[in-house]
Every structure is written in C-alpha cells, then in structure tokens.
DNA sequence: CGGGAGATTGACTGATCTCAACCCGGGTGG
DNA sequence: CCACCCGGGTTGAGATCAGTCAATCTCCCG
C-alpha cells in the first residue's frame, strides 16, 4: 500500500469547504470521526448505479469520477469529486437508488457518514440544512449549464471549455500541467463525443499552440484563446 | 382579463404536492396567503436570466417554461413548472443571479414568497428543509439524466423521449391530446436540435402511425413503440 | 386584404461518428 | 532476454446524421 498513514477525517471536517464543518461540537461527537477513512485503490468503484446508498461519502483525499452509464453502455461523466466534496447525498436524501457510479481516478481516502445521522442533522441544524441545500443548488446550476452547452455547442467548443473547467477545478502541478490526468476516452465521456474526435481536436489545439501534450498530461499555453473558443461568458 | 377570479393560493398551499404544505400553522400565518396571486399573461416573463431573485415563485395555475439562453441566443428549455411547483429557489438559496428565464406558456397565477421568510423556514423547520432538499435533489437527478441523454442519444431518440416525458408530466386533455402545447421551435429547444429537424421527425412519427398531429396538438397513438425508440429503461 | 409568425419542404453541407488499421510502451511469461 | 500481448493512442477513409439556407405555405389577426 502506497500510503501507510491514512489522512485524518477530522482535519477534513474542520475545513470550511466541508459540509460537516457546519456541525455543532455536540453533533460532531456523533460521528466516529477519529476512525480511519476507507481506502480505495485507483480504479476501484465506491458505489454503482442502481445500488442503495446509505449515507454520505466525504472525500478526504483523491479524485473520484462520477458517471452515468448510457443506454449502449457508454459512460457519461457528470462531475468529479475531490477533497472536501461529498458524494451520494442525492440518493441519501431521496431514498432512491444511486443514479450514478463513483470510481476512484487515483488512490483515495473516503469517510462514510451514515444517512440516518445526516437526516437528523438536516432536521435539527438549520445551518447544516442550508449548507447542504446550497451544495445541491450549486450542482443544479452547473448541471443546467452543462445541458445547455452539450445541446448547443460544438464538440470543439465543449472540449476547450472542459479544459478550462479542469484548470479551474484542479489547478496545475509543479510543472504547470493540469493536476488531473484523464484518458482520451474519459475526456470524450465528459465532452460527450467519440474518443477519436477528442484526439483529433487535442492535436489541433496543440498545432495551434494552445496546449502542450505529454502523454495524458495537458499544459495550457494560451488560456485566453481557449476561453474564446469555448465561448465562455463567465 | 380572461379569468376574473384568481385561484386561491391557500388551496394550492394545502395540497401535499406543494412545498408550503409542510409549514406549521404558525409559519403559514407569516405568509400573506389570502392575497391574490400575481397574474401573468401568456408569453410574459416572470424573471430573466441574470436578474436577482428575492424569493420563491409558487405556481398556482398555468404552465411556465424555464430556459437558459445559449451563447448564440438560442433557448435551451430546462424544465417546465406547473401547479404546486416552485421556481427561483436555486437563486434564492445561493444568492446568485438567476441562471434561467421563466416565461408563461399560458396565462398563469403565481404566488410570490419572500426569500427571507423561506430561509427562516429552512432554518427553523427541519421538515420543510428536507422537503426542499428533496425537490432540489429530484431536479438534480433529472438534470443528470438529461445530460446523458443529450450527450448520447440521437435527435430521434430524444424527441420520442420528450413526447413520453410530456405525457407523463402533463397528461392528456379530453380529446386525448397532450395537455401541453408547444411550438415546433420550443420542442426543438427542449430536445436540443433545429426546428426543421423536429418537424421532419414529427411527420416521420406520424407516417409511422405513432402520433397524430392537429396543429400544435399531439396525440399519442403508439406509446409502446415511442418508448422503444426512446430507449427508455425507466 | 396585407402582414407576420409559425410550419413545411427540399437541397446542400459539413461536423462528427464509425470502422479499421496501425503504433507504442509496459508488463509478463517462457 | 525476447516475443508477445494488451490497453490506450493515432490516423485515415467513408458514411451519415443533422444543421443551415432558402423558398413556400398556411393560418390568424387587425
């Protein structure tokens, strides 16, 4: 095992970006927060579309891809989750089976909080409820944008947009490459296109001096032009 | 004015499908519920993308289309709202400007509830908060489905799906036509395609005996085949 | 009767998808 | 140590779905 020292969930829960930072000290004691989070090796699945979810998964470290499987088995990546994000709240709240699958893109530590506990927090702690509502509403707004983009923009525009989006969400590593690395197929499954189209467009962007490619790593050379190609207003 | 007797908001608020039915009697008294709801003539806009929203709009009667305007000015219809539904909660909760425009498809009565009040209910009334969360989560699940559909299905499949969806959401009138009537352009703006494509596919469906058309009204003759065309699992 | 919005149809175009071949690097087993 | 395999990445050619443009039609309304 690569990482013999699991990161602390407590530290994660204290960060203001984490929903659980809005719990009262009393409420926090109800969570076995000093237990180690669960470890998921790169590639392993946290939960599967159609399964019952019994609580919140809070990401302590790592990156998770969350996707739906379409009619013909093709993945559609809906979003990514990273440190401080929660997964599975939709199903927990609605008591429906999961509508997505969550899979670790890199080794990850995830802390599970039981649903009964969460529902109690929602009912008893207005701040927590409001915070959770805000998370849901934020995702909803993003989903609406996504719908409009996929419906109206060309593949080229969407790919440029996704690159910018990944930059904003995951930033750069020490060498100025995007910190998240995806296969061409995964990129295609975000953009909603064929793998070959992504490959062709990426090399086009490279030709035009907008990006640099090193295997799966992407370096952004000309953010401004990418933004223009993407027709981003925001 | 067509309808001289505005429908009662109180009646709407009592219906269990309405979020405000989860308020306590005390809380209900904080809302001027016996005032007449606002009237919006067919075609008029309730709020516009980018504007500040100061509370919840609760539909008492009528049908509203909620859409985003894409880069080139093309509408993308995100959803419809009808009696008992609420609009504007995303912006109210997140304090962001509206990300959609809401426009009345038919004459409508809408009751406005001030945001401060709603936020107070969320904080003080756990059931209300949970109910609101469920609404947001339901929409989120639908949005995710929508994303996958638009990204992966053909226009033909999506059009069939939308017809079935409109059937489930709005049912039939006395003559077995879909109760909601949309222009071809609006249909195109749901499906995410060109008006002409919708027209061609509709007449194809008609040729194949799946639907019957009478102006803007659509009668479904062969739901089963439409469902099959749409590749619906649910 | 004229005007305008929406609906329809045809012809054309082109962005993307599909299919198929091939490459490349890493890991494995003999 | 080498041949092989396999997953991902690339490239090319051809097919096609669906978008655009333009002309025409049909109502409906003032």
Coordinates of C-alpha atoms (C1' of nucleotides) in Angstrom, one line a residue:
Chain A
X1 CA 0.0 0.0 0.0
X2 CA 1.4 3.3 -1.1
X3 CA 0.2 5.5 1.8
X4 CA 0.6 3.8 5.1
X5 CA -0.7 6.8 7.0
X6 CA -4.4 7.5 6.2
X7 CA -5.2 11.2 6.2
X8 CA -7.4 12.4 9.1
X9 CA -11.1 12.9 8.5
X10 CA -11.1 15.3 11.4
X11 CA -8.8 17.7 9.6
X12 CA -11.0 17.5 6.5
X13 CA -14.2 18.0 8.6
X14 CA -12.8 21.2 10.1
X15 CA -12.1 22.8 6.7
X16 CA -14.8 25.3 5.9
X17 CA -15.2 23.9 2.4
X18 CA -16.5 20.7 4.0
X19 CA -20.2 20.5 4.8
X20 CA -19.5 18.8 8.1
X21 CA -17.7 21.9 9.3
X22 CA -21.2 23.3 10.0
X23 CA -22.0 20.8 12.7
X24 CA -22.0 21.8 16.3
X25 CA -19.4 20.2 18.6
X26 CA -22.1 18.0 20.0
X27 CA -23.2 16.8 16.7
X28 CA -19.6 16.1 15.6
X29 CA -19.2 13.7 18.5
X30 CA -22.0 11.6 17.0
X31 CA -19.6 10.8 14.1
X32 CA -16.8 8.4 14.7
X33 CA -14.5 10.9 13.2
X34 CA -11.3 9.6 14.5
X35 CA -11.6 6.3 12.7
X36 CA -9.6 6.0 9.6
X37 CA -11.3 6.8 6.4
X38 CA -11.8 3.9 3.9
X39 CA -9.1 3.4 1.3
X40 CA -10.0 2.9 -2.3
X41 CA -7.3 1.9 -4.8
X42 CA -7.1 3.8 -8.1
X43 CA -9.8 2.3 -10.4
X44 CA -11.9 0.8 -7.7
X45 CA -15.6 1.6 -7.5
X46 CA -17.1 3.3 -4.5
X47 CA -20.8 2.7 -5.4
X48 CA -22.6 1.6 -8.5
X49 CA -25.6 3.0 -10.4
X50 CA -28.7 1.3 -9.2
X51 CA -27.4 0.4 -5.8
X52 CA -28.8 1.6 -2.5
X53 CA -26.8 4.3 -0.8
X54 CA -27.0 4.6 2.9
X55 CA -25.2 7.8 3.6
X56 CA -22.7 10.5 2.6
X57 CA -19.3 9.7 1.2
X58 CA -16.9 12.5 2.1
X59 CA -13.7 12.6 0.1
X60 CA -10.7 13.0 2.4
X61 CA -8.1 12.7 -0.4
X62 CA -8.0 11.6 -4.1
X63 CA -10.1 12.3 -7.1
X64 CA -13.3 10.5 -7.9
X65 CA -15.2 10.4 -11.2
X66 CA -18.9 10.2 -11.1
X67 CA -20.7 9.0 -14.2
X68 CA -23.9 7.6 -15.6
X69 CA -23.9 4.7 -17.9
X70 CA -25.9 5.4 -21.0
X71 CA -28.2 3.0 -23.0
X72 CA -25.4 1.5 -25.0
X73 CA -23.0 1.2 -22.1
X74 CA -21.1 4.4 -22.8
X75 CA -20.1 6.4 -19.7
X76 CA -21.2 10.0 -19.3
X77 CA -19.1 11.7 -16.7
X78 CA -21.2 14.0 -14.7
X79 CA -18.7 15.5 -12.4
X80 CA -15.6 14.9 -10.3
X81 CA -15.3 14.9 -6.5
X82 CA -12.2 15.9 -4.6
X83 CA -11.1 16.6 -1.1
X84 CA -14.0 18.1 1.0
X85 CA -16.6 17.2 -1.6
X86 CA -19.5 14.8 -0.7
X87 CA -21.0 12.1 -2.9
X88 CA -24.2 10.1 -2.6
X89 CA -26.2 12.8 -1.0
X90 CA -28.9 12.8 -3.7
X91 CA -29.7 9.2 -3.2
X92 CA -29.5 9.5 0.6
X93 CA -31.9 12.4 0.6
X94 CA -34.4 11.0 -1.9
X95 CA -34.1 7.4 -0.8
X96 CA -33.7 6.4 -4.4
X97 CA -31.1 4.1 -5.8
X98 CA -27.9 5.8 -7.0
X99 CA -28.3 7.2 -10.4
X100 CA -24.5 7.3 -10.9
X101 CA -21.4 5.2 -10.4
X102 CA -18.4 6.6 -8.5
X103 CA -15.0 5.4 -9.3
X104 CA -11.6 6.5 -7.9
X105 CA -9.3 8.1 -10.5
X106 CA -6.4 7.9 -8.1
X107 CA -5.9 6.2 -4.7
X108 CA -8.4 7.8 -2.4
X109 CA -9.5 8.0 1.2
X110 CA -13.2 8.4 1.8
X111 CA -15.1 8.8 5.1
X112 CA -18.6 7.4 5.2
X113 CA -21.3 9.1 7.3
X114 CA -24.4 7.2 7.9
X115 CA -27.6 8.5 6.4
X116 CA -29.8 8.5 9.5
X117 CA -27.2 10.7 11.1
X118 CA -27.2 13.1 8.2
X119 CA -31.0 13.3 8.0
X120 CA -31.1 14.1 11.7
X121 CA -28.5 16.9 11.2
X122 CA -30.7 18.3 8.4
X123 CA -33.7 18.3 10.6
X124 CA -32.1 19.7 13.7
X125 CA -29.4 22.0 12.4
X126 CA -30.7 24.7 10.1
X127 CA -27.2 25.9 9.1
X128 CA -26.3 22.4 8.0
X129 CA -29.5 22.1 6.1
X130 CA -29.0 25.3 4.4
X131 CA -25.4 24.5 3.5
X132 CA -26.5 21.2 2.0
X133 CA -29.2 23.0 0.0
X134 CA -26.5 25.3 -1.3
X135 CA -24.4 22.4 -2.4
X136 CA -27.3 20.8 -4.2
X137 CA -28.3 24.1 -5.8
X138 CA -24.8 24.8 -6.9
X139 CA -24.7 21.4 -8.6
X140 CA -28.0 22.1 -10.1
X141 CA -26.8 25.3 -11.6
X142 CA -23.8 23.6 -13.1
X143 CA -26.0 20.8 -14.5
X144 CA -28.1 23.4 -16.2
X145 CA -25.1 25.0 -17.8
X146 CA -23.9 21.6 -18.8
X147 CA -27.2 20.8 -20.5
X148 CA -27.2 24.0 -22.5
X149 CA -23.6 23.5 -23.5
X150 CA -23.9 20.0 -24.7
X151 CA -27.1 20.8 -26.5
X152 CA -25.8 23.9 -28.3
X153 CA -22.1 24.0 -28.6
X154 CA -19.9 22.1 -31.0
X155 CA -17.5 19.4 -29.8
X156 CA -14.6 21.8 -30.3
X157 CA -16.1 24.4 -28.1
X158 CA -17.0 21.9 -25.4
X159 CA -13.5 20.5 -25.4
X160 CA -12.0 23.9 -24.9
X161 CA -14.5 24.6 -22.2
X162 CA -13.8 21.4 -20.4
X163 CA -10.0 22.1 -20.4
X164 CA -10.6 25.5 -18.8
X165 CA -13.0 23.9 -16.4
X166 CA -10.5 21.3 -15.3
X167 CA -8.0 24.1 -14.9
X168 CA -10.3 26.0 -12.6
X169 CA -11.3 23.0 -10.6
X170 CA -8.0 21.2 -10.2
X171 CA -5.3 23.7 -10.9
X172 CA -1.7 22.9 -12.0
X173 CA 1.0 20.7 -10.7
X174 CA 4.6 21.8 -10.2
X175 CA 5.3 21.6 -13.9
X176 CA 2.2 23.6 -14.9
X177 CA 0.4 20.6 -16.2
X178 CA -3.3 20.1 -15.3
X179 CA -3.3 18.3 -12.0
X180 CA -5.9 15.9 -13.1
X181 CA -5.0 13.4 -15.8
X182 CA -7.6 11.6 -17.8
X183 CA -7.5 9.2 -20.7
X184 CA -8.7 10.4 -24.1
X185 CA -11.7 8.2 -23.6
X186 CA -12.6 9.9 -20.3
X187 CA -12.2 13.3 -21.8
X188 CA -14.6 12.1 -24.6
X189 CA -17.0 10.9 -21.9
X190 CA -17.1 14.4 -20.3
X191 CA -17.5 16.2 -23.6
X192 CA -20.0 13.7 -24.9
X193 CA -18.2 12.7 -28.1
X194 CA -16.1 9.9 -29.6
X195 CA -12.6 9.2 -28.4
X196 CA -11.2 9.8 -31.9
X197 CA -12.8 13.3 -32.0
X198 CA -11.0 14.3 -28.8
X199 CA -7.7 13.0 -30.1
X200 CA -8.1 15.0 -33.3
X201 CA -9.1 18.2 -31.6
X202 CA -6.4 17.9 -29.0
X203 CA -3.8 17.7 -31.6
X204 CA -5.4 20.6 -33.4
X205 CA -5.2 22.7 -30.2
X206 CA -1.6 21.6 -30.0
X207 CA -0.9 22.6 -33.6
X208 CA -2.3 25.9 -32.9
X209 CA -0.1 26.4 -29.9
X210 CA -2.9 26.4 -27.3
X211 CA -1.8 23.4 -25.3
X212 CA 1.1 21.1 -24.9
X213 CA 0.7 17.4 -24.5
X214 CA 2.9 14.9 -22.6
X215 CA 1.2 11.6 -22.6
X216 CA -2.0 12.2 -20.6
X217 CA -0.8 15.4 -19.2
X218 CA -2.1 18.7 -20.6
X219 CA -0.3 22.0 -20.3
X220 CA -2.3 25.1 -21.1
X221 CA -0.3 27.6 -23.2
X222 CA -2.9 30.0 -24.3
X223 CA -5.8 30.1 -21.9
X224 CA -7.2 33.3 -23.4
X225 CA -7.8 31.7 -26.8
X226 CA -9.2 28.6 -25.3
X227 CA -11.7 30.7 -23.4
X228 CA -12.6 32.4 -26.6
X229 CA -13.0 29.1 -28.5
X230 CA -15.2 27.9 -25.6
X231 CA -17.5 30.9 -25.9
X232 CA -17.4 31.3 -22.1
X233 CA -19.1 34.3 -20.6
X234 CA -18.5 33.5 -17.0
Chain B
X1 CA -58.7 39.7 -18.4
X2 CA -59.9 36.2 -19.1
X3 CA -60.1 34.9 -15.6
X4 CA -61.7 37.4 -13.3
X5 CA -61.5 35.1 -10.2
X6 CA -57.9 34.4 -9.3
X7 CA -57.4 31.0 -7.9
X8 CA -56.6 30.8 -4.2
X9 CA -53.0 30.4 -3.1
X10 CA -54.3 28.9 0.1
X11 CA -55.8 26.0 -1.6
X12 CA -52.6 25.4 -3.5
X13 CA -50.5 25.6 -0.3
X14 CA -52.6 22.9 1.3
X15 CA -52.0 20.4 -1.4
X16 CA -49.4 17.9 -0.3
X17 CA -47.6 18.3 -3.6
X18 CA -46.7 21.9 -2.6
X19 CA -43.6 22.5 -0.5
X20 CA -45.5 25.0 1.6
X21 CA -47.9 22.3 2.8
X22 CA -45.0 21.4 5.2
X23 CA -45.3 24.6 7.1
X24 CA -46.7 24.7 10.6
X25 CA -49.9 26.8 11.0
X26 CA -47.9 29.4 12.8
X27 CA -45.5 29.7 10.0
X28 CA -48.3 29.8 7.4
X29 CA -49.6 32.9 9.1
X30 CA -46.4 34.7 8.3
X31 CA -47.3 34.4 4.6
X32 CA -50.0 36.8 3.3
X33 CA -51.6 33.8 1.8
X34 CA -55.1 35.2 1.3
X35 CA -53.8 37.9 -1.0
X36 CA -54.4 37.2 -4.7
X37 CA -51.5 35.6 -6.5
X38 CA -50.0 37.6 -9.3
X39 CA -51.3 37.3 -12.8
X40 CA -49.0 36.7 -15.8
X41 CA -50.4 36.7 -19.2
X42 CA -49.4 34.1 -21.7
X43 CA -46.0 35.0 -23.1
X44 CA -45.0 37.3 -20.3
X45 CA -41.7 36.8 -18.4
X46 CA -41.7 36.2 -14.7
X47 CA -37.9 36.6 -14.2
X48 CA -35.0 36.9 -16.5
X49 CA -31.6 35.2 -16.6
X50 CA -29.1 37.3 -14.7
X51 CA -31.6 39.1 -12.6
X52 CA -31.7 39.0 -8.8
X53 CA -34.4 36.8 -7.3
X54 CA -35.7 37.6 -4.0
X55 CA -37.9 34.6 -3.1
X56 CA -39.8 31.6 -4.3
X57 CA -42.4 31.7 -7.0
X58 CA -45.1 29.2 -6.4
X59 CA -47.3 28.3 -9.4
X60 CA -50.9 28.4 -8.5
X61 CA -52.1 27.8 -12.1
X62 CA -50.7 27.8 -15.6
X63 CA -47.6 26.3 -17.2
X64 CA -44.2 28.0 -17.2
X65 CA -41.2 27.2 -19.3
X66 CA -37.8 27.7 -17.7
X67 CA -34.9 28.1 -20.1
X68 CA -31.4 29.2 -20.4
X69 CA -30.2 31.4 -23.3
X70 CA -27.1 29.9 -25.0
X71 CA -24.2 31.8 -26.5
X72 CA -25.9 32.5 -29.8
X73 CA -29.2 33.4 -28.3
X74 CA -30.8 30.1 -28.8
X75 CA -33.1 29.0 -25.9
X76 CA -32.5 25.7 -24.1
X77 CA -35.6 24.7 -22.2
X78 CA -34.5 23.2 -18.9
X79 CA -37.9 22.2 -17.5
X80 CA -41.5 23.2 -17.0
X81 CA -43.2 24.3 -13.9
X82 CA -46.9 23.8 -13.2
X83 CA -49.4 24.0 -10.3
X84 CA -47.7 23.4 -7.0
X85 CA -44.2 23.7 -8.4
X86 CA -41.8 26.3 -7.2
X87 CA -39.3 28.4 -9.3
X88 CA -36.4 30.5 -8.3
X89 CA -35.3 28.6 -5.3
X90 CA -31.9 27.9 -6.7
X91 CA -31.1 31.6 -6.8
X92 CA -32.8 32.4 -3.6
X93 CA -30.8 29.8 -1.8
X94 CA -27.4 30.6 -3.3
X95 CA -27.9 34.3 -3.5
X96 CA -26.7 34.2 -7.1
X97 CA -28.5 35.8 -10.0
X98 CA -31.0 33.7 -11.9
X99 CA -29.4 31.3 -14.3
X100 CA -32.6 30.9 -16.2
X101 CA -35.5 32.8 -17.6
X102 CA -39.1 31.9 -16.7
X103 CA -41.9 32.6 -19.1
X104 CA -45.6 31.8 -19.0
X105 CA -46.7 29.4 -21.7
X106 CA -50.3 30.0 -20.8
X107 CA -52.0 32.6 -18.6
X108 CA -50.7 31.9 -15.1
X109 CA -51.2 32.8 -11.5
X110 CA -48.1 32.8 -9.3
X111 CA -47.8 33.5 -5.6
X112 CA -44.5 35.0 -4.5
X113 CA -43.0 34.2 -1.1
X114 CA -40.2 36.4 0.1
X115 CA -36.8 34.9 0.4
X116 CA -36.1 35.9 4.0
X117 CA -39.1 34.1 5.0
X118 CA -38.1 31.0 3.1
X119 CA -34.6 31.0 4.6
X120 CA -36.1 31.3 8.0
X121 CA -38.4 28.3 7.4
X122 CA -35.4 26.3 6.2
X123 CA -33.5 27.1 9.3
X124 CA -36.4 26.6 11.8
X125 CA -38.4 23.8 10.2
X126 CA -36.5 20.6 9.5
X127 CA -39.3 19.0 7.6
X128 CA -39.5 22.0 5.3
X129 CA -35.7 22.0 4.8
X130 CA -35.8 18.3 4.0
X131 CA -38.6 18.7 1.6
X132 CA -36.9 21.5 -0.2
X133 CA -33.7 19.3 -0.4
X134 CA -35.7 16.6 -1.9
X135 CA -37.1 18.9 -4.6
X136 CA -33.6 20.1 -5.4
X137 CA -32.2 16.5 -5.4
X138 CA -35.1 15.3 -7.7
X139 CA -34.3 18.1 -10.1
X140 CA -30.6 17.2 -9.9
X141 CA -31.3 13.6 -10.8
X142 CA -33.4 14.7 -13.7
X143 CA -30.7 17.0 -14.9
X144 CA -28.2 14.2 -14.8
X145 CA -30.4 12.0 -16.9
X146 CA -30.9 14.9 -19.3
X147 CA -27.2 15.4 -19.7
X148 CA -26.6 11.8 -20.5
X149 CA -29.5 11.7 -23.0
X150 CA -28.4 14.8 -24.9
X151 CA -24.8 13.6 -25.0
X152 CA -25.5 10.1 -26.1
X153 CA -28.8 9.8 -27.8
X154 CA -29.8 10.7 -31.4
X155 CA -32.3 13.5 -32.0
X156 CA -34.9 10.9 -33.0
X157 CA -34.5 9.1 -29.7
X158 CA -34.6 12.3 -27.7
X159 CA -37.7 13.5 -29.4
X160 CA -39.5 10.3 -28.7
X161 CA -38.4 10.5 -25.1
X162 CA -39.6 14.1 -24.7
X163 CA -43.0 13.2 -26.1
X164 CA -43.3 10.4 -23.5
X165 CA -42.0 12.7 -20.8
X166 CA -44.5 15.4 -21.7
X167 CA -47.2 12.7 -21.5
X168 CA -46.1 11.7 -18.0
X169 CA -45.8 15.2 -16.7
X170 CA -48.9 16.8 -18.2
X171 CA -51.2 14.0 -19.2
X172 CA -54.0 14.3 -21.8
X173 CA -56.9 16.6 -22.4
X174 CA -60.4 15.5 -23.1
X175 CA -59.6 14.6 -26.7
X176 CA -56.5 12.6 -25.7
X177 CA -54.1 15.2 -26.9
X178 CA -51.1 16.1 -24.8
X179 CA -52.3 18.8 -22.4
X180 CA -49.3 20.9 -23.1
X181 CA -48.9 22.5 -26.5
X182 CA -45.6 23.8 -27.7
X183 CA -44.4 25.3 -30.9
X184 CA -42.0 23.2 -33.1
X185 CA -39.3 25.6 -32.1
X186 CA -40.0 25.0 -28.4
X187 CA -39.9 21.3 -28.9
X188 CA -36.6 21.8 -30.7
X189 CA -35.3 23.8 -27.7
X190 CA -36.1 21.0 -25.3
X191 CA -34.6 18.3 -27.5
X192 CA -31.6 20.5 -28.4
X193 CA -31.9 20.5 -32.1
X194 CA -33.1 22.6 -35.1
X195 CA -36.7 23.4 -35.6
X196 CA -36.7 21.7 -39.0
X197 CA -35.4 18.5 -37.6
X198 CA -38.3 18.4 -35.1
X199 CA -40.7 19.0 -38.0
X200 CA -39.2 16.2 -40.1
X201 CA -39.1 13.7 -37.3
X202 CA -42.7 14.5 -36.1
X203 CA -44.0 13.9 -39.6
X204 CA -42.0 10.7 -39.7
X205 CA -43.6 9.6 -36.4
X206 CA -46.9 10.5 -37.9
X207 CA -46.2 8.5 -41.1
X208 CA -45.3 5.5 -38.9
X209 CA -48.6 5.8 -37.1
X210 CA -47.0 6.6 -33.7
X211 CA -48.6 10.0 -33.3
X212 CA -51.4 12.2 -34.7
X213 CA -50.9 15.9 -35.2
X214 CA -53.5 18.7 -35.2
X215 CA -51.8 22.0 -35.3
X216 CA -49.7 22.1 -32.2
X217 CA -51.5 19.4 -30.5
X218 CA -50.0 15.9 -30.3
X219 CA -52.0 12.7 -29.8
X220 CA -50.0 9.6 -28.9
X221 CA -51.2 6.5 -30.8
X222 CA -48.4 4.1 -30.0
X223 CA -46.8 4.8 -26.7
X224 CA -45.1 1.5 -26.6
X225 CA -43.1 2.0 -29.8
X226 CA -42.2 5.5 -28.8
X227 CA -40.8 4.2 -25.6
X228 CA -38.8 1.7 -27.5
X229 CA -37.5 4.3 -29.9
X230 CA -36.5 6.5 -26.9
X231 CA -34.5 3.6 -25.4
X232 CA -36.1 4.3 -22.0
X233 CA -35.3 1.9 -19.2
X234 CA -37.4 3.6 -16.5
Chain C
dC1 C1' -56.6 42.3 -47.8
dG2 C1' -51.9 42.6 -46.2
dG3 C1' -48.7 41.2 -42.7
dG4 C1' -46.4 38.3 -39.8
dA5 C1' -45.5 34.2 -37.2
dG6 C1' -45.0 29.6 -37.4
dA7 C1' -44.8 25.3 -40.2
dT8 C1' -43.1 22.7 -44.1
dT9 C1' -40.2 21.1 -47.7
dG10 C1' -36.1 20.5 -50.5
dA11 C1' -31.2 20.8 -51.4
dC12 C1' -26.9 21.2 -49.7
dT13 C1' -23.1 21.0 -46.5
dG14 C1' -20.3 19.7 -43.1
dA15 C1' -19.2 18.3 -38.4
dT16 C1' -18.8 14.0 -36.2
dC17 C1' -19.2 9.2 -35.9
dT18 C1' -17.7 4.7 -37.2
dC19 C1' -14.7 1.3 -38.8
dA20 C1' -10.4 -0.4 -39.5
dA21 C1' -5.6 -0.4 -39.5
dC22 C1' -1.5 0.6 -37.1
dC23 C1' 1.6 2.4 -33.5
dC24 C1' 3.7 2.5 -29.0
dG25 C1' 5.2 1.3 -24.3
dG26 C1' 4.9 -1.5 -20.4
dG27 C1' 4.3 -5.8 -18.4
dT28 C1' 4.5 -10.8 -18.5
dG29 C1' 5.7 -15.4 -19.2
dG30 C1' 8.6 -18.6 -21.3
Chain D
dC1 C1' 16.4 -11.6 -22.8
dC2 C1' 13.0 -11.6 -26.0
dA3 C1' 8.5 -12.4 -28.1
dC4 C1' 4.0 -11.4 -27.3
dC5 C1' 0.0 -9.2 -25.7
dC6 C1' -2.9 -5.6 -24.3
dG7 C1' -4.7 -1.1 -23.4
dG8 C1' -4.6 3.2 -25.0
dG9 C1' -3.4 6.4 -28.6
dT10 C1' -3.3 7.9 -33.6
dT11 C1' -4.6 8.3 -38.2
dG12 C1' -7.2 7.8 -42.5
dA13 C1' -11.3 7.0 -45.3
dG14 C1' -16.1 6.8 -45.8
dA15 C1' -20.7 7.2 -44.2
dT16 C1' -24.4 9.9 -42.2
dC17 C1' -27.0 12.5 -39.1
dA18 C1' -28.5 16.7 -38.5
dG19 C1' -27.8 21.7 -39.2
dT20 C1' -28.3 25.7 -42.4
dC21 C1' -30.3 28.2 -46.0
dA22 C1' -34.0 29.5 -48.8
dA23 C1' -38.4 29.2 -50.8
dT24 C1' -43.2 28.4 -50.0
dC25 C1' -47.3 27.7 -47.5
dT26 C1' -50.9 28.3 -44.0
dC27 C1' -53.2 30.4 -40.7
dC28 C1' -54.7 34.0 -37.9
dC29 C1' -55.5 38.8 -37.0
dG30 C1' -56.1 43.5 -37.3

